[in-house]
PDB file of C-alpha atoms in Angstrom:
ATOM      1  CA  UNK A   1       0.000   0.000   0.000  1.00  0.00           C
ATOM      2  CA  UNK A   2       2.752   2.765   0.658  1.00  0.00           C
ATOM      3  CA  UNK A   3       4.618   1.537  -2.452  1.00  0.00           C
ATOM      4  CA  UNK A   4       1.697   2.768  -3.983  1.00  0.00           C
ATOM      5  CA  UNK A   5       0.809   5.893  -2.213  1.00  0.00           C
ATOM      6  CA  UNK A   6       4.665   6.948  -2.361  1.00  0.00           C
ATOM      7  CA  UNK A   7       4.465   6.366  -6.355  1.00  0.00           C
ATOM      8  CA  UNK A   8       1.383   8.557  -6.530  1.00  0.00           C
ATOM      9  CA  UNK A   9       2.697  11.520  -4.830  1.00  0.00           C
ATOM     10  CA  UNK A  10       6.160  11.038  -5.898  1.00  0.00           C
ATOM     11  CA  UNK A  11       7.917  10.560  -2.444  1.00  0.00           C
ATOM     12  CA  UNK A  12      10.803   8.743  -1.126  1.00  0.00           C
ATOM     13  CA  UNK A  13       9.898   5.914   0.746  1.00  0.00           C
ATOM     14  CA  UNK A  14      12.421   4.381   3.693  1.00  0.00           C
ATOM     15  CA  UNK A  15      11.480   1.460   5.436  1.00  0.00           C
ATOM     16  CA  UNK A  16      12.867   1.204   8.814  1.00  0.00           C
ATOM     17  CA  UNK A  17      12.118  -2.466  10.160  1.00  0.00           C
ATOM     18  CA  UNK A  18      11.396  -1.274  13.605  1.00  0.00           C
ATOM     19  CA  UNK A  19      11.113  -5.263  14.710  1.00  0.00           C
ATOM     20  CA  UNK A  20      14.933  -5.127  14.113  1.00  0.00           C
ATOM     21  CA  UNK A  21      16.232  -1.883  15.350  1.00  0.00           C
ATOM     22  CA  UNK A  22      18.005  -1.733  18.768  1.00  0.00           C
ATOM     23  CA  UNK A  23      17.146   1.192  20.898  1.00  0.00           C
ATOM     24  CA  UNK A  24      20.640   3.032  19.643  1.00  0.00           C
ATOM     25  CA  UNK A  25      19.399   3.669  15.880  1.00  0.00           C
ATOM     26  CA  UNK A  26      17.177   5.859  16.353  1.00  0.00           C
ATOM     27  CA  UNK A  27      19.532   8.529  17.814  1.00  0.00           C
ATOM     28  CA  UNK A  28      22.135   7.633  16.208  1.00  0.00           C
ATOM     29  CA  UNK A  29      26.053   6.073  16.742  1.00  0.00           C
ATOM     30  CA  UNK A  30      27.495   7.095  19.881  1.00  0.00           C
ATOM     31  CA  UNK A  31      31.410   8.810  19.058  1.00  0.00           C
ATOM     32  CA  UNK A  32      33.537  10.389  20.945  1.00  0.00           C
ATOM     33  CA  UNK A  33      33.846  14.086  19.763  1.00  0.00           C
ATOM     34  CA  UNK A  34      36.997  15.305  18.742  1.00  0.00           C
ATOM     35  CA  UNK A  35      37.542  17.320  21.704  1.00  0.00           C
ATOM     36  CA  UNK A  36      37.415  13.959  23.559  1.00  0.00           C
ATOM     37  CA  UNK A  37      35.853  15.652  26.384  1.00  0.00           C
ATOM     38  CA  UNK A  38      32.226  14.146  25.730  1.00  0.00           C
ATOM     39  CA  UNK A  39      30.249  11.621  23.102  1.00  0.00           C
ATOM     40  CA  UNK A  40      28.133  13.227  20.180  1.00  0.00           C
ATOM     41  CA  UNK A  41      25.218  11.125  18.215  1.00  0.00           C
ATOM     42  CA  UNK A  42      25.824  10.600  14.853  1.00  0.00           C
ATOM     43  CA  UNK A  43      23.381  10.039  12.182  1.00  0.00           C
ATOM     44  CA  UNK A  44      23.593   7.169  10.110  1.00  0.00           C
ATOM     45  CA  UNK A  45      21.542   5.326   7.664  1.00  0.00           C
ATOM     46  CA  UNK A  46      17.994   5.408   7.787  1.00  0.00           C
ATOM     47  CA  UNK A  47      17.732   8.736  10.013  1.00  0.00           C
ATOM     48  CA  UNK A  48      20.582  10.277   7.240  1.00  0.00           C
ATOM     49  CA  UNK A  49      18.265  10.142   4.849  1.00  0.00           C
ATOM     50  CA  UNK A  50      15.402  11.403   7.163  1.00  0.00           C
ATOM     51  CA  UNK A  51      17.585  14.510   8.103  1.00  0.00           C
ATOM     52  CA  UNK A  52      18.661  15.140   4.391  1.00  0.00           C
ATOM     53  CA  UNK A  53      15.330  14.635   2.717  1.00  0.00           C
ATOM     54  CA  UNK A  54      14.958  16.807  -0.009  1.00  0.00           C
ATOM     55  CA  UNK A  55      10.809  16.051  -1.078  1.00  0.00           C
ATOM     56  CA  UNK A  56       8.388  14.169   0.699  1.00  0.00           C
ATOM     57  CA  UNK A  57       9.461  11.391   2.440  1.00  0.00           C
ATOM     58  CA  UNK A  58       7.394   8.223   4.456  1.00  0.00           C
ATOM     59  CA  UNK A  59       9.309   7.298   6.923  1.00  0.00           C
ATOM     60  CA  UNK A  60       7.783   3.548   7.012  1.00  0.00           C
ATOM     61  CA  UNK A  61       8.016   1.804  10.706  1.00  0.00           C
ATOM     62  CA  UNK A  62       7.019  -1.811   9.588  1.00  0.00           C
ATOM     63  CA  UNK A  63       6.186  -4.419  12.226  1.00  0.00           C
ATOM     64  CA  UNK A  64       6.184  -2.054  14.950  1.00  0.00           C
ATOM     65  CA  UNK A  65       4.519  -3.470  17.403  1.00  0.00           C
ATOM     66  CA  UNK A  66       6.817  -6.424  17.939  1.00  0.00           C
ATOM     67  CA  UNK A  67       9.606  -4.512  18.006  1.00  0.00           C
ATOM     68  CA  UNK A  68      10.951  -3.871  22.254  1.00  0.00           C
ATOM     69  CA  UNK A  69       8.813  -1.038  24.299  1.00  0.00           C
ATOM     70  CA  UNK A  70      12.591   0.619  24.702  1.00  0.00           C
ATOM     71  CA  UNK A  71      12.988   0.870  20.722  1.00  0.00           C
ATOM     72  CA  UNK A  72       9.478   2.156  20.705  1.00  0.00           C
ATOM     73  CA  UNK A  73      10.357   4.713  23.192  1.00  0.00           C
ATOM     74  CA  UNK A  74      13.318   5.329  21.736  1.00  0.00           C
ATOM     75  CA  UNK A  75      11.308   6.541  18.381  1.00  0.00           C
ATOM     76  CA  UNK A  76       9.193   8.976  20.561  1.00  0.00           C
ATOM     77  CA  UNK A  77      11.624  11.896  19.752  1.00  0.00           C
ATOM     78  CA  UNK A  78      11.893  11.439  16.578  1.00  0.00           C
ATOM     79  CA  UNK A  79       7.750  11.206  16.305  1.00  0.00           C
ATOM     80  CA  UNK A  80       6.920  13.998  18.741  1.00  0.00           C
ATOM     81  CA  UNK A  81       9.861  16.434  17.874  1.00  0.00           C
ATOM     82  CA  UNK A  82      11.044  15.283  14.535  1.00  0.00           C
ATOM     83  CA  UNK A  83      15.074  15.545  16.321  1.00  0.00           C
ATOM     84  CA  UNK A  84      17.728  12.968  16.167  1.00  0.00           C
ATOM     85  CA  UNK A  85      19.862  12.340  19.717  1.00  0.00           C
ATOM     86  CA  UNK A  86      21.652  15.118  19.284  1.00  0.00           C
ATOM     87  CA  UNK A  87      18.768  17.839  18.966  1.00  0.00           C
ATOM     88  CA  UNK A  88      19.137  17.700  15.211  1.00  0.00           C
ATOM     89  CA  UNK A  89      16.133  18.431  13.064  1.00  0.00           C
ATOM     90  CA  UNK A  90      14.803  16.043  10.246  1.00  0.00           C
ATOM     91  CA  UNK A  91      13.712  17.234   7.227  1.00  0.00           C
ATOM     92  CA  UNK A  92      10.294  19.342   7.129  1.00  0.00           C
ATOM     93  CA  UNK A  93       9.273  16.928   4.177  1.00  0.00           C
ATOM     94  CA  UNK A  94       9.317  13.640   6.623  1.00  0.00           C
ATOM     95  CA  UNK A  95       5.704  12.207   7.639  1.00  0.00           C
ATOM     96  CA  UNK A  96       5.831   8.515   9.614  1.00  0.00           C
ATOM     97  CA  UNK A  97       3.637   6.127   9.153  1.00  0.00           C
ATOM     98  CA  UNK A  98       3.802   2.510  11.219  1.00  0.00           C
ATOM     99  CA  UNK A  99       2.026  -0.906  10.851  1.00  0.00           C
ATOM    100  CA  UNK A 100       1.642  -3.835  12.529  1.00  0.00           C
ATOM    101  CA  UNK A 101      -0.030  -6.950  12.939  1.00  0.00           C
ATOM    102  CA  UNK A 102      -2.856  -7.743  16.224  1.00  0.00           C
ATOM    103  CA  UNK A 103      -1.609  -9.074  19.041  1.00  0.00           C
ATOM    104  CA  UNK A 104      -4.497 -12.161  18.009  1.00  0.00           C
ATOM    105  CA  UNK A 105      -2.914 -12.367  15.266  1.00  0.00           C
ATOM    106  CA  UNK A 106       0.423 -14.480  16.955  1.00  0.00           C
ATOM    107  CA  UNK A 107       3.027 -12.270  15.327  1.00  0.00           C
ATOM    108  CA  UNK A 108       5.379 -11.667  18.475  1.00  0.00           C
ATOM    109  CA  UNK A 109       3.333  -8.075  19.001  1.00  0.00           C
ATOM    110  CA  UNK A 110       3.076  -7.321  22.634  1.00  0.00           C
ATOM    111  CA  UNK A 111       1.017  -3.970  21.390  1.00  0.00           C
ATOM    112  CA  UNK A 112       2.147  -0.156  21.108  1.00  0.00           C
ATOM    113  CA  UNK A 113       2.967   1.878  23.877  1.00  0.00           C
ATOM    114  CA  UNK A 114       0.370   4.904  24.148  1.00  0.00           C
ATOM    115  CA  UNK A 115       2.586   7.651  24.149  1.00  0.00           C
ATOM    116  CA  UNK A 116       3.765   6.273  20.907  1.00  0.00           C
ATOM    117  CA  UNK A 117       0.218   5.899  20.199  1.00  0.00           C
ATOM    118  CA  UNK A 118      -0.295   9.421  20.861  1.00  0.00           C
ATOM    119  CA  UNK A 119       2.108  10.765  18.445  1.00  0.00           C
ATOM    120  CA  UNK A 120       0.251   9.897  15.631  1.00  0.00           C
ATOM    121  CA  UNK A 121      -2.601  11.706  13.865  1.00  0.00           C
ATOM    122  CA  UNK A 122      -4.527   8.614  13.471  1.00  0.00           C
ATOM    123  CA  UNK A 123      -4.721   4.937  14.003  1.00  0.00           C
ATOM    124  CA  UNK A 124      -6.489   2.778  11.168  1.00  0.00           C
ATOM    125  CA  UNK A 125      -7.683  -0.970  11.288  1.00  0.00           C
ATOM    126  CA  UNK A 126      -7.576  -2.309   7.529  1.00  0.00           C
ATOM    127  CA  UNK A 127      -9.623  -5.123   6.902  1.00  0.00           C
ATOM    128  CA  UNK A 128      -9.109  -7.599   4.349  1.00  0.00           C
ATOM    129  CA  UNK A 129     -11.769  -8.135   1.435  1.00  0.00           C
ATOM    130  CA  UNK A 130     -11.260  -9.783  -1.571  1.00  0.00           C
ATOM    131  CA  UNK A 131     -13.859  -7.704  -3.781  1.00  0.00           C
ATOM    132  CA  UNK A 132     -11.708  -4.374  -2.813  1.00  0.00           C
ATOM    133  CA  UNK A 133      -8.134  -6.566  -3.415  1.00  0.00           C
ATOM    134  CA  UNK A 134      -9.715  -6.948  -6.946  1.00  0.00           C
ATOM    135  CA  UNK A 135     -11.179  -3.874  -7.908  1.00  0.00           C
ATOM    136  CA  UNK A 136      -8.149  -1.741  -6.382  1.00  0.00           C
ATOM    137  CA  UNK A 137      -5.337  -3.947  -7.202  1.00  0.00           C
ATOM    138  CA  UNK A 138      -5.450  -6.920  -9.241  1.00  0.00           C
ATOM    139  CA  UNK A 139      -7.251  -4.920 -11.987  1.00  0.00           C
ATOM    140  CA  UNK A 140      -5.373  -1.929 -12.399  1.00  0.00           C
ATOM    141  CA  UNK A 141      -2.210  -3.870 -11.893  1.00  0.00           C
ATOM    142  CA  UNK A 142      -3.216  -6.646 -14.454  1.00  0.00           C
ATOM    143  CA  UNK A 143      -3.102  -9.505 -12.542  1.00  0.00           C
ATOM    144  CA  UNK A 144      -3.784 -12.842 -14.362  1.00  0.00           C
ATOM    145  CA  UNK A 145      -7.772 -13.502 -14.845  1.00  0.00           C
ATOM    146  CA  UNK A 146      -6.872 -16.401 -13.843  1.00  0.00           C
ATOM    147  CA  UNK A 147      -6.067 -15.424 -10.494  1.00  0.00           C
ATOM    148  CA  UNK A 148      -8.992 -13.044  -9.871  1.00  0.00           C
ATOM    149  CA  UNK A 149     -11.565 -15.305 -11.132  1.00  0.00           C
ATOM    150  CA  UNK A 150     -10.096 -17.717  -8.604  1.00  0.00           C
ATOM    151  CA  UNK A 151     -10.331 -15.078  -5.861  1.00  0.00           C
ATOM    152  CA  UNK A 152     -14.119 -14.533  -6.965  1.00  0.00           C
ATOM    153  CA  UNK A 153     -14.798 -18.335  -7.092  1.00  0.00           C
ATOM    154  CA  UNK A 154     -13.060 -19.437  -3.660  1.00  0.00           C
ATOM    155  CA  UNK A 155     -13.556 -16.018  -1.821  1.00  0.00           C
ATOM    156  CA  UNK A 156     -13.136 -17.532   1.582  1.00  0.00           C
ATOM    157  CA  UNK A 157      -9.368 -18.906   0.773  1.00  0.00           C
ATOM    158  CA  UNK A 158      -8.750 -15.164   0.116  1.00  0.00           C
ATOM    159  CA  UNK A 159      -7.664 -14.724   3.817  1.00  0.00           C
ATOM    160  CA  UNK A 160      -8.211 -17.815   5.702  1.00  0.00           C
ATOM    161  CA  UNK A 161      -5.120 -17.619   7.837  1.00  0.00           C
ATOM    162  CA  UNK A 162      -5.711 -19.110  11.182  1.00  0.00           C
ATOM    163  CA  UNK A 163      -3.009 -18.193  13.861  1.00  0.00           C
ATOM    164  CA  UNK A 164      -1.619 -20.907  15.800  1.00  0.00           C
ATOM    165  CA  UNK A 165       0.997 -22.025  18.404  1.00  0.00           C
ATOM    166  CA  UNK A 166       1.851 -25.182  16.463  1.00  0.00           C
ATOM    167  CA  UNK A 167       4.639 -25.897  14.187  1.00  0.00           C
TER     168      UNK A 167
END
């Protein structure tokens, strides 16, 4: 979906696989300044190009909600205040969004903190439906007839994932 969107309004997209992140990337890499009398943050990878965005950039947190309540807190700043560990400013043109799955869902998610919660301007449940997959994406991307008549003819295999404990 924001493949898409970023397409349409011709914006960078940067995913930043939140599940993965340690509490540290978020600010930055620790260094000793040159003066040696104290340690300065300093950007690197995905918050570089968050801090050096020249057009609209998503900043895409993916599987958020498994990743650690301290790398989730660690984010805050950079939701609330849009500054990096060292008080640095990103880029005017960088909006967030985040996903993840339902805790129900067996994914590892252990939920969202709420005052990460809070720092975004809205919070949306998508549902799955095969008649919208169809009409929104498998026709205007050209997906096999095939494959869409399928879809129409065995609607409930669409999304019949059932989560379990078992191997």
């Amino acid at each position: 979906i924001l493949t898409s969107v970023a397409d349409e309004l011709n914006a960078d997209l940067v995913p930043i696989f939140a599940s993965m992140s340690d509490p540290t990337d978020p600010k930055g890499l620790a260094s000793k300044h040159a003066s040696g009398k104290y340690a300065e943050f300093i950007a690197f990878g995905f918050l570089l190009k968050l801090i050096n965005a020249q057009k609209l950039t998503i900043a895409f947190l993916d599987d958020f909600g498994q990743s650690s309540s301290a790398v989730q807190a660690a984010f805050m700043q950079l939701l609330g205040a849009h500054v990096d560990g060292n008080g640095q400013k990103l880029s005017e043109h960088v909006v967030f969004v985040a996903a993840t799955n339902d805790r129900t869902h067996k994914a590892g998610v252990t939920g969202l903190l709420d005052p990460v919660k809070s720092r975004f301007d809205s919070i949306i449940h998508l549902d799955i439906d095969a008649d919208d997959w169809i009409r929104d994406y498998a026709l205007p991307n050209k997906l096999p007839m095939e494959v869409i008549g399928f879809t129409k003819f065995r609607e409930e295999l669409f999304y019949s994932y059932k989560p379990s404990n078992d191997m």
